[in-house]
Each structure stands twice: as structure tokens, then as C-alpha cells.
Coordinates of C-alpha atoms and ligand atoms in Angstrom, one line a residue:
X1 CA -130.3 81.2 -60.8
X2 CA -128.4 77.9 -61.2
X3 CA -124.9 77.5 -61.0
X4 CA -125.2 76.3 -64.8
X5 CA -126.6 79.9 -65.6
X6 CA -123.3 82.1 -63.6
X7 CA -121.4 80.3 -65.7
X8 CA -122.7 81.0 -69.2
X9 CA -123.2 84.8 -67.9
X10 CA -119.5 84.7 -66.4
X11 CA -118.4 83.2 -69.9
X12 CA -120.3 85.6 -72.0
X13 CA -119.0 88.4 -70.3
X14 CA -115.4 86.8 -70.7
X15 CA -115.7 87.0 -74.4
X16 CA -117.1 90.4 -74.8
X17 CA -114.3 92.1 -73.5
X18 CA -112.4 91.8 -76.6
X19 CA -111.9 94.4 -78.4
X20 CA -110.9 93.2 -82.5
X21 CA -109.8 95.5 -85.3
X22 CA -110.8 94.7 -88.6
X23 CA -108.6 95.8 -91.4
X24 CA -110.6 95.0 -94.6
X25 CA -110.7 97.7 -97.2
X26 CA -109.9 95.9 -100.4
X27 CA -113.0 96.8 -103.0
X28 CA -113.5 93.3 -104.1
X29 CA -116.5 91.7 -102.5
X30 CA -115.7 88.2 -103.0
X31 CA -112.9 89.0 -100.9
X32 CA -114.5 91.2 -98.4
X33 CA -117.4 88.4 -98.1
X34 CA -115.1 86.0 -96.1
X35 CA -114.0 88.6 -94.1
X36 CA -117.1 90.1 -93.3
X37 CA -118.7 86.7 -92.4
X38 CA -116.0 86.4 -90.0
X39 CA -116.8 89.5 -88.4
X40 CA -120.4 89.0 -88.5
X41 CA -119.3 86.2 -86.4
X42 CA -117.3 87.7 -83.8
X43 CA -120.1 90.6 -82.7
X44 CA -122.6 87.7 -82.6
X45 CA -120.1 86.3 -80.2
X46 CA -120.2 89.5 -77.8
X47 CA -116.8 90.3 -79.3
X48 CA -116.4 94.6 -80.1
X49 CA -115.7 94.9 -83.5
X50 CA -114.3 97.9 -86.3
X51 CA -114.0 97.3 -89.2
X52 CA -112.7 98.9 -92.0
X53 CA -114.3 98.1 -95.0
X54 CA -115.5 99.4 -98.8
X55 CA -118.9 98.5 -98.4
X56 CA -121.3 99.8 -96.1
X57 CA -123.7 97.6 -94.0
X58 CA -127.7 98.5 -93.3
X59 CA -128.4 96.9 -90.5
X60 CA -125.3 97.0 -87.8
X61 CA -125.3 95.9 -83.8
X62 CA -124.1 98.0 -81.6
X63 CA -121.0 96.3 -81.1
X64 CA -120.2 96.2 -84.8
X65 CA -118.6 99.5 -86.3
X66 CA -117.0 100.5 -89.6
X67 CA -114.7 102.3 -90.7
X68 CA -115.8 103.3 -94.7
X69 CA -113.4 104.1 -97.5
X70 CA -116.4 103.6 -99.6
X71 CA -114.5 105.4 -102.8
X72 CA -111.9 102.8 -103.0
X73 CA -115.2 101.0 -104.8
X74 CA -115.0 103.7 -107.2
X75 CA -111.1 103.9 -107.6
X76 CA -111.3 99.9 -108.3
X77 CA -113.5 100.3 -111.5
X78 CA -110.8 100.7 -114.0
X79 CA -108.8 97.8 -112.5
X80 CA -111.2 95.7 -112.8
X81 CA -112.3 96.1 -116.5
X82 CA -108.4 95.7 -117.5
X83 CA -108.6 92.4 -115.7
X84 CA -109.8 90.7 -118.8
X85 CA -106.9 91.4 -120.6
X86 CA -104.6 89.6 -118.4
X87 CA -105.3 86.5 -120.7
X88 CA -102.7 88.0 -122.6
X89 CA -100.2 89.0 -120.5
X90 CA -97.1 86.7 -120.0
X91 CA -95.9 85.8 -116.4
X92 CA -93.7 88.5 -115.4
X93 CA -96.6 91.0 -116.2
X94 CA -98.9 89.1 -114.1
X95 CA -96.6 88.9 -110.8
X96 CA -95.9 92.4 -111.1
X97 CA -99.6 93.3 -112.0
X98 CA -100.4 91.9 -108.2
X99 CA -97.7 92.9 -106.4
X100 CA -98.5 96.9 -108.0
X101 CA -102.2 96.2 -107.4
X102 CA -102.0 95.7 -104.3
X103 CA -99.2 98.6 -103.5
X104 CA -101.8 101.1 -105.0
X105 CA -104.6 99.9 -102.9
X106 CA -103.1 99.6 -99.9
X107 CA -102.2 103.3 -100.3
X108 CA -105.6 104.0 -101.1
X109 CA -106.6 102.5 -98.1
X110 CA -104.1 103.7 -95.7
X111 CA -104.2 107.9 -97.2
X112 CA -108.2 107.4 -96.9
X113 CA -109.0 110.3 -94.8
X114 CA -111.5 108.4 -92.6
X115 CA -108.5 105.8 -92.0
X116 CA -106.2 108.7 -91.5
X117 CA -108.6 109.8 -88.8
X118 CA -109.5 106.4 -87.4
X119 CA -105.6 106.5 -86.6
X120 CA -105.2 109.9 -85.0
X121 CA -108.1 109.2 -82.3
X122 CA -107.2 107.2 -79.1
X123 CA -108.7 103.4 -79.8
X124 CA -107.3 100.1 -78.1
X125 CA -107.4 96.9 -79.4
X126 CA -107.3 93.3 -78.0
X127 CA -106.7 91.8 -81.9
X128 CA -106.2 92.9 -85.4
X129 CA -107.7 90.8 -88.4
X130 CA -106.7 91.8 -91.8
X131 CA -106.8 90.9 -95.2
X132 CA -103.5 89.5 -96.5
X133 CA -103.4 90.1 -100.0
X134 CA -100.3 92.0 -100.9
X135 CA -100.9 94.1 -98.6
X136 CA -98.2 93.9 -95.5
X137 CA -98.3 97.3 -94.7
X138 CA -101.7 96.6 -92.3
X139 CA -99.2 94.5 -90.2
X140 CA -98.6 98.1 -89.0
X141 CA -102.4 98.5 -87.6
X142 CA -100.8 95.7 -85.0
X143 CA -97.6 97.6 -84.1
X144 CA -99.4 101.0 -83.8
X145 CA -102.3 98.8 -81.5
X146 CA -99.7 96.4 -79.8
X147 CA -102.1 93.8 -80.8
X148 CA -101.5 90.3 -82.1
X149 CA -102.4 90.1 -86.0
X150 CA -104.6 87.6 -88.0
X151 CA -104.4 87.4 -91.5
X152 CA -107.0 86.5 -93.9
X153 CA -106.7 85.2 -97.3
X154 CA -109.7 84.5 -99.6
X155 CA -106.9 81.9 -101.4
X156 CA -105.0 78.9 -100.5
X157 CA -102.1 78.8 -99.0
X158 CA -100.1 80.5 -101.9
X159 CA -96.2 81.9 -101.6
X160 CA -97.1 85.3 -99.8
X161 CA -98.8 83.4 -97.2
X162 CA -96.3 80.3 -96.7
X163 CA -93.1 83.2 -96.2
X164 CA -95.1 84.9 -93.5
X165 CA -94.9 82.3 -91.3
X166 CA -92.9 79.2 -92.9
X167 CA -95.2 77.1 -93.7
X168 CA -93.9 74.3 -96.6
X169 CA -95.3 74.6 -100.2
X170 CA -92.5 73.4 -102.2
X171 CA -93.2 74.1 -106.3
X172 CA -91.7 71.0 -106.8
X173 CA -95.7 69.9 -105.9
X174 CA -97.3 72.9 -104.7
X175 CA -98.6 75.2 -108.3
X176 CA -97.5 78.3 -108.1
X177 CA -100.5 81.0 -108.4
X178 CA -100.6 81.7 -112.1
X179 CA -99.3 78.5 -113.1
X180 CA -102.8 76.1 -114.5
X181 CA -101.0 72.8 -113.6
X182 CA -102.1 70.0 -111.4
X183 CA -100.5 69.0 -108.0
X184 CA -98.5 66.0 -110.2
X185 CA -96.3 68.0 -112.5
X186 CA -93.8 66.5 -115.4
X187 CA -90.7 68.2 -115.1
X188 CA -91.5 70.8 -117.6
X189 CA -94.2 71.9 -115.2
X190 CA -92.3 71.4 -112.5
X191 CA -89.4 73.7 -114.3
X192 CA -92.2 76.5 -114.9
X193 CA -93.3 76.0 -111.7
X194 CA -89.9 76.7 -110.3
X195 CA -89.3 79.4 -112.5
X196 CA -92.7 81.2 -111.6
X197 CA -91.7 80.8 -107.9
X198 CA -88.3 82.5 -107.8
X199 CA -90.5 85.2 -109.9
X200 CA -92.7 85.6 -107.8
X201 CA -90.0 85.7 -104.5
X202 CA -87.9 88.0 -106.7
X203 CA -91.1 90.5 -107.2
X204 CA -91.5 90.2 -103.3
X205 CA -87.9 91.3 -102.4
X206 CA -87.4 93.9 -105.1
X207 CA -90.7 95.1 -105.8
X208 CA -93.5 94.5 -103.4
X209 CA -91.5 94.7 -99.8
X210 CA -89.6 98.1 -100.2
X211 CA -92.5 99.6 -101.4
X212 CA -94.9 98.1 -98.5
X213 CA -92.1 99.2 -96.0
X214 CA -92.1 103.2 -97.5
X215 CA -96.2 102.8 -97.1
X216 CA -95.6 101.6 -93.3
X217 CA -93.2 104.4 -92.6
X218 CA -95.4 106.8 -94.0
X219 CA -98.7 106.1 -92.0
X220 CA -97.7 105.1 -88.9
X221 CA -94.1 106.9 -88.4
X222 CA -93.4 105.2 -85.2
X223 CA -93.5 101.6 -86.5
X224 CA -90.6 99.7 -86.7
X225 CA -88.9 98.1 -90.4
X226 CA -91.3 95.9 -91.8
X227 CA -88.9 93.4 -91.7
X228 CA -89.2 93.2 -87.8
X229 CA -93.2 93.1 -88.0
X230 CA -93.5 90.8 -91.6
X231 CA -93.4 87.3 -89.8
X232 CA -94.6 88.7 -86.5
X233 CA -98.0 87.1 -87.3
X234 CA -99.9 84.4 -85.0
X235 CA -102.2 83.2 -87.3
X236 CA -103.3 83.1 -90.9
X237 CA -106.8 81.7 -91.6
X238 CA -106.8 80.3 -95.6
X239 CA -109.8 79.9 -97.9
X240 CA -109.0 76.1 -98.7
X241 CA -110.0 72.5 -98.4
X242 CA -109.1 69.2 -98.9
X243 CA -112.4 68.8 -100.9
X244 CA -111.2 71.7 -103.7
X245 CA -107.6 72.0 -102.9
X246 CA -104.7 69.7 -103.7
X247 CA -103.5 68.0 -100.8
X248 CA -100.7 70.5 -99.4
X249 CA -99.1 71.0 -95.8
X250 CA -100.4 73.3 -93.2
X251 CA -98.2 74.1 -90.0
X252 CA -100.3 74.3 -86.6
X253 CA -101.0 78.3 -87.3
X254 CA -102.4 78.2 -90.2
X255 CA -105.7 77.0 -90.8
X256 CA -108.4 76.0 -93.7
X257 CA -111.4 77.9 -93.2
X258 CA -113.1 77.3 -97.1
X259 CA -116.6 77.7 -96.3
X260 CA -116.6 79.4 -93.3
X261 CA -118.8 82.2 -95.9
X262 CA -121.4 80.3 -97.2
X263 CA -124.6 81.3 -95.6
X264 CA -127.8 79.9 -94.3
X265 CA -129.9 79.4 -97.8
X266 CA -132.5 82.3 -97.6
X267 CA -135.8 82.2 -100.0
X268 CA -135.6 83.3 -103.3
X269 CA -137.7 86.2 -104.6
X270 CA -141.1 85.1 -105.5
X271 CA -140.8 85.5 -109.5
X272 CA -137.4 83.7 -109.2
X273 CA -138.2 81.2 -106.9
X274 CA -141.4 80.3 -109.5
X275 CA -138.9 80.6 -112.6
X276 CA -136.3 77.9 -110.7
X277 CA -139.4 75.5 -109.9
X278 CA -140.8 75.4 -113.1
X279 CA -137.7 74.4 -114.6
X280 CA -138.3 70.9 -115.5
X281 CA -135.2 70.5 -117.7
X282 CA -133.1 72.6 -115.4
X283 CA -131.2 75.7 -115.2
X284 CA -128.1 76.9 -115.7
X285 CA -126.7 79.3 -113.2
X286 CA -123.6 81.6 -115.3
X287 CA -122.1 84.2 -113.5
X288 CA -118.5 85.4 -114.0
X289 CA -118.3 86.6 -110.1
X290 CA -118.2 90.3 -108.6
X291 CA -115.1 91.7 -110.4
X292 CA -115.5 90.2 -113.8
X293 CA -117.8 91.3 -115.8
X294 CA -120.0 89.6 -118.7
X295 CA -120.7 92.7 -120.4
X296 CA -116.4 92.6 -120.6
X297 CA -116.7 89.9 -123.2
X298 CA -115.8 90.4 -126.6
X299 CA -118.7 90.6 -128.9
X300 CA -118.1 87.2 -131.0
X301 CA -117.7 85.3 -127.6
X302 CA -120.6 86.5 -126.2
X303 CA -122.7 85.3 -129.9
X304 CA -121.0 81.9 -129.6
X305 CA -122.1 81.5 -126.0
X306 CA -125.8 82.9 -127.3
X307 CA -125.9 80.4 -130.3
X308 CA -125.0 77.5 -128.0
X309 CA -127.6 78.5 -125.2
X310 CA -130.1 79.2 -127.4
X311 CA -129.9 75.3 -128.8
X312 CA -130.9 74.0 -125.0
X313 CA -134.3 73.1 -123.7
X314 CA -132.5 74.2 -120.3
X315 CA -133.2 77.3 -119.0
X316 CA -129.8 80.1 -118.2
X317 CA -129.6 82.7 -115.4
X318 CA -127.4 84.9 -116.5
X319 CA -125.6 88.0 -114.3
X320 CA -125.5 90.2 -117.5
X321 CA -124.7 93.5 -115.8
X322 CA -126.5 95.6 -118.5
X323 CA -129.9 96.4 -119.2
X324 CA -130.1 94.6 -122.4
X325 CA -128.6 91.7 -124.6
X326 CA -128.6 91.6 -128.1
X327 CA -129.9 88.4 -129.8
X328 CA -131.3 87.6 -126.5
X329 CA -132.9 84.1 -126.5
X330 CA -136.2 83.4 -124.9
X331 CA -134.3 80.5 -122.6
X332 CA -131.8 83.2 -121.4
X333 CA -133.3 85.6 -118.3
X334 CA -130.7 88.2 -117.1
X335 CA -130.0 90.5 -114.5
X336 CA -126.8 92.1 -113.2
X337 CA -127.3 90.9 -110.3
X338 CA -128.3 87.5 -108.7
X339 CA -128.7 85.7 -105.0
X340 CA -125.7 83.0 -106.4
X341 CA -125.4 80.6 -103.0
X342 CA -129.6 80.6 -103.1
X343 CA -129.5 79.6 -106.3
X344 CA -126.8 77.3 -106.4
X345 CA -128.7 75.8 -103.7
X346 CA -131.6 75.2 -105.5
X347 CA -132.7 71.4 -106.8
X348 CA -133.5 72.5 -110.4
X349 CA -129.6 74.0 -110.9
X350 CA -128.0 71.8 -113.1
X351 CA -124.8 73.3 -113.9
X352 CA -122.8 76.7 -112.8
X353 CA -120.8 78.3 -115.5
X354 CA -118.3 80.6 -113.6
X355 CA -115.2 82.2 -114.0
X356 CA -113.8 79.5 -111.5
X357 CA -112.9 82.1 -108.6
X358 CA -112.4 80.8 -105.1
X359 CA -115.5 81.8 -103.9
X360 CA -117.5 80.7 -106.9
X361 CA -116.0 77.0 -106.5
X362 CA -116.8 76.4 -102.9
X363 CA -120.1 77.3 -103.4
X364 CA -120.8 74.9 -106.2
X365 CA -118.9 72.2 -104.3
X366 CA -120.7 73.0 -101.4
X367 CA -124.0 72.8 -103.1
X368 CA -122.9 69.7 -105.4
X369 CA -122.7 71.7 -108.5
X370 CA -120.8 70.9 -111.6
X371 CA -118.8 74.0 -112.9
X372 CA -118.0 75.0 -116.6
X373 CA -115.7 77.1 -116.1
X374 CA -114.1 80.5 -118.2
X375 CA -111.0 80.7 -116.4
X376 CA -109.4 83.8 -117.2
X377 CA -107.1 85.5 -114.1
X378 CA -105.5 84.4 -111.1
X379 CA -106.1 81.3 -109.5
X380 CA -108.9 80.8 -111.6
X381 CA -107.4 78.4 -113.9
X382 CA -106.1 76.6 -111.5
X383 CA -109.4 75.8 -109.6
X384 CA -111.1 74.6 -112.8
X385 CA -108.1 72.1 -113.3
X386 CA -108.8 70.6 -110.2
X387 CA -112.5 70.5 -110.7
X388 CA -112.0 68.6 -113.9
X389 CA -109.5 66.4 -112.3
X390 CA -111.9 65.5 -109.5
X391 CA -114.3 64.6 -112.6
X392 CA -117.2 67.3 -111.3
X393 CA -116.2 70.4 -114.0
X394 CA -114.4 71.2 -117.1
X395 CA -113.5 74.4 -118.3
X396 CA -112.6 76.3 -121.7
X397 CA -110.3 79.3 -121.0
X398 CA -111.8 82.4 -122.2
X399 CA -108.9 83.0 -124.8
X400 CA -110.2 79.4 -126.6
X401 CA -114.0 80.2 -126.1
X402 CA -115.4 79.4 -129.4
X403 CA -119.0 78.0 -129.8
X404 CA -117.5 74.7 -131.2
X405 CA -115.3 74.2 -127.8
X406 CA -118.2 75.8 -125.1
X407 CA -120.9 73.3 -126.8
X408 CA -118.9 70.8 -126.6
X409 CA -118.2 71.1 -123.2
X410 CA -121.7 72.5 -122.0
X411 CA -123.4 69.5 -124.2
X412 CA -121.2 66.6 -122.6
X413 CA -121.6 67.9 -118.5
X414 CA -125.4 68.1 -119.7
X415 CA -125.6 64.9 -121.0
X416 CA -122.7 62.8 -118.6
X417 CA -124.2 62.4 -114.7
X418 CA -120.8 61.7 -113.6
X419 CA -120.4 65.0 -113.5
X420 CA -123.2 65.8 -110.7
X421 CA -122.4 62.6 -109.1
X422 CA -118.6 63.9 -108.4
X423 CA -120.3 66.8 -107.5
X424 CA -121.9 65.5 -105.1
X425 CA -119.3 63.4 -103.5
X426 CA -116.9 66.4 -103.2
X427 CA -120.1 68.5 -101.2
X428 CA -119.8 65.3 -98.8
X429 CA -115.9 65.9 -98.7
X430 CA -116.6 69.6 -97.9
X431 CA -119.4 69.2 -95.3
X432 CA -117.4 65.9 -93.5
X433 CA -116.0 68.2 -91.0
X434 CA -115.6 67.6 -86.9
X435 CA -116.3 71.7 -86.9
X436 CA -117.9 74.0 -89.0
X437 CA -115.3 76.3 -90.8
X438 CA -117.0 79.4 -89.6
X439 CA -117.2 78.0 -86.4
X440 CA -113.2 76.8 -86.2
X441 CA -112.4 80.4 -87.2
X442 CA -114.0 82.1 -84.6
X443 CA -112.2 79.1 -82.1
X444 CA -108.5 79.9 -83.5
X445 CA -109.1 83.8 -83.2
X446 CA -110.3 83.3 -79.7
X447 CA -107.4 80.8 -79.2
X448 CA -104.9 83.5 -80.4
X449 CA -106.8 86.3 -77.7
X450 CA -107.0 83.8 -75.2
X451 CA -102.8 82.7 -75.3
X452 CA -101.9 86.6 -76.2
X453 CA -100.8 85.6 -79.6
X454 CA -100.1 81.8 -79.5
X455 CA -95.9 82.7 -79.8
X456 CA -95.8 78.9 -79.1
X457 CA -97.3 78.3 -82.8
X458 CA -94.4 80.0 -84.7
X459 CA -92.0 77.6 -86.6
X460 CA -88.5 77.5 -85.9
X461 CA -88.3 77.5 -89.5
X462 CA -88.7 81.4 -89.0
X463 CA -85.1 82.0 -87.1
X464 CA -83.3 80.3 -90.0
X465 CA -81.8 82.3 -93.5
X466 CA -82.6 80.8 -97.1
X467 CA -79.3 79.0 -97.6
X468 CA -79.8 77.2 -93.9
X469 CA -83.3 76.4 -94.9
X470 CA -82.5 74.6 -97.8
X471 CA -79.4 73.2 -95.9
X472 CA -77.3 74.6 -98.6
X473 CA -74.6 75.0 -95.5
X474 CA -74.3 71.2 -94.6
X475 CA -74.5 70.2 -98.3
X476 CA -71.8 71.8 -99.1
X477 CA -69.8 71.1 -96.0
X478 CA -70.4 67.5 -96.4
X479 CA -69.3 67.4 -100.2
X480 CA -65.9 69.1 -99.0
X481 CA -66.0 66.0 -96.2
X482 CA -66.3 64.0 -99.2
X483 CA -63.4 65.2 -101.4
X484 CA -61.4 66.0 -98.9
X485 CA -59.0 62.7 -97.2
X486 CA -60.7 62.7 -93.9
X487 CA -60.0 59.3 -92.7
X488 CA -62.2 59.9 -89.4
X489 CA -65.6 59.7 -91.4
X490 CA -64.9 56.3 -93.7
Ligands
NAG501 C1 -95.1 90.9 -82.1 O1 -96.4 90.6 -81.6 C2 -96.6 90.6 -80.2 C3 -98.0 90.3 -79.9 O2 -98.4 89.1 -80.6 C4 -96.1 91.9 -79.6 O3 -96.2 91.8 -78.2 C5 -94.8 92.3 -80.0 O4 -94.4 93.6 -79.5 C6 -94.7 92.3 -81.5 N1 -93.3 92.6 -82.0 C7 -93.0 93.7 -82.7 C8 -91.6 93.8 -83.1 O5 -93.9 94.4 -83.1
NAG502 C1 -85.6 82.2 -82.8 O1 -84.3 82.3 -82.1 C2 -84.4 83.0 -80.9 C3 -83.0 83.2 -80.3 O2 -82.4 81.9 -80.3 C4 -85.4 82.4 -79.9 O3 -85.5 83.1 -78.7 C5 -86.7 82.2 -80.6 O4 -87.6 81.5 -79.8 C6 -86.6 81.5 -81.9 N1 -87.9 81.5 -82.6 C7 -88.5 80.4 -82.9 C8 -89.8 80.5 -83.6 O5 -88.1 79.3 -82.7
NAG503 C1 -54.6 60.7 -97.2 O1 -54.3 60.7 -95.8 C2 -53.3 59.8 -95.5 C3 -53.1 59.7 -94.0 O2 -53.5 60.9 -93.4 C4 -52.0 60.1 -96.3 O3 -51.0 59.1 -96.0 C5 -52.2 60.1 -97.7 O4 -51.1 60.6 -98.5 C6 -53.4 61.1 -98.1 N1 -53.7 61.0 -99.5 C7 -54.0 62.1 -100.2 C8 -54.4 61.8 -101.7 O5 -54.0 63.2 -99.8

């Protein structure tokens, strides 16, 4: 044995002591598939993993264990068929929507019996990873482990992310989540924009952090006030890049990571793999992503979109998640379910109609797909505008989705190539990287074991109160200087 060999053994066994907590039970699996990639990750690494998580794996390692609050799946059904009628709700509703969604599930979570459980037995942790989306009661899983805490979120750096730990986003450039604008506002933007920001800070204070602070006190009744474990957080790992994103500031602890999910392309099934490579004209890939549903659509929409599909000489996948379609046309193949990255990476796919979700847009990037998009919730809207900004999508929010508007649209990014060519640039953007995104996640968790917590990462920013932030105190100071007859300061 060479000395070469000790050391890789002496490193490997360095790694696997650590022991990391997972704490990923929101039933929403484009959110659980960062995550889980992440995890995946980690045990490959030698790194003992739990996890506790909605959906139940086959085929685990034996350093890889879940927790399962598989009926949180269940409990999310009915929340997710409302979702399509946020299109009509104004922007007070939809702050509070999120900040009550995500109260309700992270009680679902934490009551779970099995999570109950998980918490009575005698575990230790090195780490604890969690999923940061409204959902601040899991900093507790930290405090009850004495573990430093990484937070996941399958979004950009939005406002519940930037308070944790101070990082910058100022509305006067930074579009609020909800808000469809691009990164260079007018000022009635920008007004909105402010105005959907001290919303969405007032919903925080008032609405989301009392109520996350009763669910800490309840499951883990030693743990301190969530106000002394809220920005106790070392790192925060954000589903963004400069390739999709607007250009935004990032402080030293929190890092872009869009991509780190995309997987290695896998072969289609055979009938599949035949009907993609017989496509001479192309196909076009439409899914509206794992919590919308197609079969949501109302029944006119769903005709227009038939009417206009059935005019191509392209062929349409479609993730139709019922058995049937009425007025079906022979172009059109459905299933409710369909391998999207695999086929997204496939040369015949000319075009991805999607909803315009985070996870749906980095894959097309990635891949070099133009998107159509039907933004309807969320974030969505906002991707899509920076898709058809960067010239590789366009999109027809589902509230003006009439066959006149989606033909349009569908017929010119058919017939225009700067579409795929923009496409294809951004995929270069994306995949220009000095490190693999998977691969810098695993190093800044690692990082965070190896300096217990990275304390020297936190922003100063932290210690200081609203008014000082804004330097509201000096301001004012200085405009008394000003009226006042100081002669020292002329
Ligand atoms: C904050 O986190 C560190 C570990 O990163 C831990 O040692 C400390 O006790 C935590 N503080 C509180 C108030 O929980
Ligand atoms: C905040 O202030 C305290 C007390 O002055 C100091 O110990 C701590 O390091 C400061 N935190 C940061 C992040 O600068
Ligand atoms: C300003 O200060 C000077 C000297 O201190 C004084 O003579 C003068 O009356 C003051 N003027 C006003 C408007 O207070």
C-alpha cells in the first residue's frame, strides 16, 4: 500500500463520520428533487444520512435512512388543485396564501407521528439540512441536535431567504416573488415592488413568525424563542444562476446551486425513445410540472390548446394526468406521467411548453430548450419574463390563454431559430462553471462541518435594527446638523 492509498483511506474515513439530518418533508417533488439530489450526494460521499421526506425511495444504502410522513402527499391534494385559482387572487391573498401554506405544513410535518417519534429516540447529529420554504420552525431540529443548520431553497434568493442572514435584495431592483417584472423596473414597478415587499415583511412579522414560534415551542419545548435561532443559520444553498436569474447579490454564505438536480440523461423507454426518433418535424415536450395539473384546465382552454396542436405537423408529449382526452388529436400522445430531463435532452425536442417553475426552466436551459410558458403561480411568471427577455421563451399567462394568443406564440418560437439559438447560448451560460453545482453543494456543506458552522461567514449586517440598516439614524442626525447653526461642520 502506497502512501497515496493511506491517504484516500484516511480521507474517506474523515468524511464518513458525519452524521447529517435531513429535514425535507414538504409534499412537492420538484421541491423535494433538489433536496434529495443533495442527499443522494452526501451518502455517496460516506456521509450518514436521515432524512425526512414524503416520498419513499426503493433502492436505499445503508447509510441513507428516512424518516416518511408519506400522508402529507395525501394532505397536499387539495392545495394543490386550488393552486389554479390563484390567477385570481390579488396580492395580499397570495402572501398570506404562502405564509398559511406553509404554517399548515410545517405542522403536518412536525405532529407526524413518525417525526414525533424520530424526536423522542436518542439520535446525534454533526449537520442539519432543511428545506427553507416558510417553514422556520425546522431551525429547531438544530437547537434540539446542537447542530449547525443549512437551508435549502428550490428559489432564488427571495425576501424569506435574504432576512435570514442579510443578504442585499433591494426591490428597488430585485422583483419581489409575485411581482412579473423584470430586474429594470419604471417607477410604477418599482412602487409595486416596494409595496409587495413591505407586504410581504409585514405578513412575516405579524403572521408567519408568531405562528412558526408557537409550532417551535410546541415540538421541541426546550428550544429557545425563534427569534434567537431565526438568523442562527451558516448557510443557505439557492436554486439560481446567472444564466436564468437576474443578476442579484449574494454574501459569502449563500450560494447558487441551480442545477445541482439535473441528472445524468438515462435511456428512454423503448416505445418512447422510437416515438422521439422518428420525429422528423420535432416534438413538443408540455408538461405543467408535479403540482399543477393539466387535467386542472378549464375545458375551453384545454380546446384552444387542442385546436392549435392539432394544426402542427409537430408531434406533442403531453403529461395529461387522466386516462383519456376528449378531441384527442392523432399528433397528441399523453400520459400522466413522463421522464421530462430525458426528454428534454433529446435532439428531436423542439420546444417545452411549461408552467415556467424553477425546476422546469433550468432544465430547458440546461438542455437548450426554448420555453412557452403558462405561467400561472408563484415565481412562475417571473421566470418566463426572464426567458423572453433573454430572447429563448415567451409565455401567455393562463388567465389570457386563448387559441388566438397560444398560436400565435407557439407558431412564431416554431418558426423564429432565434429562439433555440438563445437557448442554446444560455445552456453554455449554465454549464460555464469552474464547479459543478452539485458538486459546490456538497463542498460548502462540508465547509460548514469542517469550520463547525463557518460563524466567520455571518454579516455584520445581522447585529444591526431596521432603522440602522437603512441609516435612518445618521440621516436624520445629519439633517438636524444641517438646520441647526453648527459653525464647526461649514
Ligand atoms: C447557533 O449555532 C451554533 C452552531 O452553528 C450553536 O453552537 C449555537 O448554540 C447556536 N445558538 C443557538 C442560540 O441555538
Ligand atoms: C454582533 O455583535 C456582537 C457583540 O458586539 C459580536 O460579538 C458579534 O460578533 C456580532 N456579529 C456579527 C455577525 O458581526
Ligand atoms: C449662529 O451662530 C452664531 C455664532 O455662534 C450666532 O452669532 C448667530 O446669531 C447664530 N444664528 C442663528 C440664526 O441662530
Amino acid at each position: 500500500m502506497n502512501c497515496y492509498v493511506v491517504f484516500l483511506v484516511l480521507t474517506i474515513s474523515f468524511t464518513q463520520s458525519a452524521k447529517i439530518l435531513g429535514v425535507y418533508p414538504f409534499p412537492s417533488y420538484s421541491h423535494y428533487k433538489l433536496g434529495d439530489s443533495i442527499f443522494k450526494e452526501l451518502a455517496k460521499r460516506g456521509h450518514e444520512v436521515t432524512v425526512i421526506s414524503p416520498y419513499k425511495e426503493k433502492h436505499l444504502p445503508h447509510n441513507f435512512k428516512q424518516v416518511l410522513v408519506e400522508d402529507l402527499i395525501e394532505k397536499s391534494k387539495e392545495m394543490k388543485a386550488s393552486l389554479i385559482d390563484q390567477i385570481n387572487h390579488n396580492i395580499l391573498e397570495k402572501v398570506i396564501w404562502l405564509d398559511r401554506m406553509g404554517i399548515t405544513f410545517t405542522e403536518l410535518a412536525l405532529s407526524h407521528p413518525n417525526v414525533k417519534k424520530f424526536l423522542h429516540e436518542k439520535h446525534n447529529f454533526d449537520l442539519v439540512i432543511f428545506h427553507q420554504f416558510m417553514s422556520d420552525a425546522y431551525n429547531g431540529f438544530c437547537s434540539h441536535f446542537n447542530a449547525p443548520c443549512v437551508a435549502v431553497c428550490s428559489m432564488t434568493a427571495p425576501g424569506f431567504i435574504n432576512r435570514k442572514v442579510a443578504n442585499p435584495g433591494s426591490p428597488s431592483y430585485v422583483p419581489q416573488l409575485f411581482v412579473n417584472y423584470p430586474a429594470n423596473m419604471n417607477f410604477v414597478q418599482r412602487f409595486y415592488n416596494t409595496f409587495t415587499y413591505i407586504l410581504t415583511e409585514a405578513s412575516h412579522f405579524l403572521i408567519l413568525r408568531p405562528n412558526q414560534n408557537k409550532l417551535l415551542q410546541t415540538y421541541f419545548p426546550n428550544a429557545p424563542h425563534l427569534d434567537d435561532l431565526y438568523y442562527n443559520i451558516s448557510l443557505i444553498l439557492v436554486n439560481s444562476h446567472v444564466s436564468i436569474n437576474d443578476v442579484s447579490p449574494f454574501l459569502p454564505n449563500v450560494i447558487q446551486i441551480a442545477g445541482a438536480h439535473i441528472d445524468e440523461p438515462q435511456p428512454l423507454q423503448p416505445e418512447l425513445q422510437k416515438y422521439l426518433d422518428n420525429a422528423k418535424d420535432g416534438v413538443i415536450f408540455f408538461s405543467m410540472g408535479s403540482n399543477l395539473k393539466s387535467t386542472d384546465f378549464d375545458n375551453k382552454k384545454r380546446d384552444a390548446i387542442l385546436k392549435v396542436f392539432s394544426k402542427l405537423k409537430q408531434k406533442v408529449l403531453w403529461k395529461w394526468e387522466d386516462e383519456s382526452l376528449l378531441n384527442k388529436p392523432d399528433n397528441v400522445k399523453i400520459s400522466s406521467w413522463f421522464p421530462q430531463q430525458d426528454i428534454l435532452a433529446h435532439p428531436n425536442t423542439v420546444l417545452f411548453i411549461t408552467h415556467g417553475g424553477m425546476m422546469s426552466t433550468i432544465e430547458a436551459v440546461y438542455n437548450g430548450v426554448p420555453v412557452l410558458g403558462i405561467p400561472v403561480f408563484s415565481d412562475q411568471g417571473l421566470n418566463m419574463i426572464r426567458a423572453e427577455l433573454a430572447g429563448y421563451g415567451k409565455y401567455v399567462f393562463y388567465k389570457d390563454l386563448e387559441e388566438k394568443s397560444f398560436g400565435t406564440a407557439l407558431n412564431e418560437m416554431l418558426s423564429n431559430p432565434s429562439f433555440k439559438k438563445n437557448a442554446l447560448r444560455r445552456s453554455f451560460i449554465m454549464k460555464d462553471q469552474a464547479v459543478k453545482p452539485l458538486d459546490n453543494a456538497i463542498y460548502w456543506i462540508e465547509y460548514v462541518l469542517r469550520h463547525r458552522g463557518a460563524p466567520h461567514l455571518k454579516s455584520a449586517a445581522l447585529n444591526l435594527s431596521w432603522y440602522q440598516y437603512l441609516l435612518l439614524d445618521p440621516i436624520i442626525f445629519n439633517i438636524k446638523f444641517l438646520f441647526s447653526n453648527n459653525s464647526r461642520y461649514c
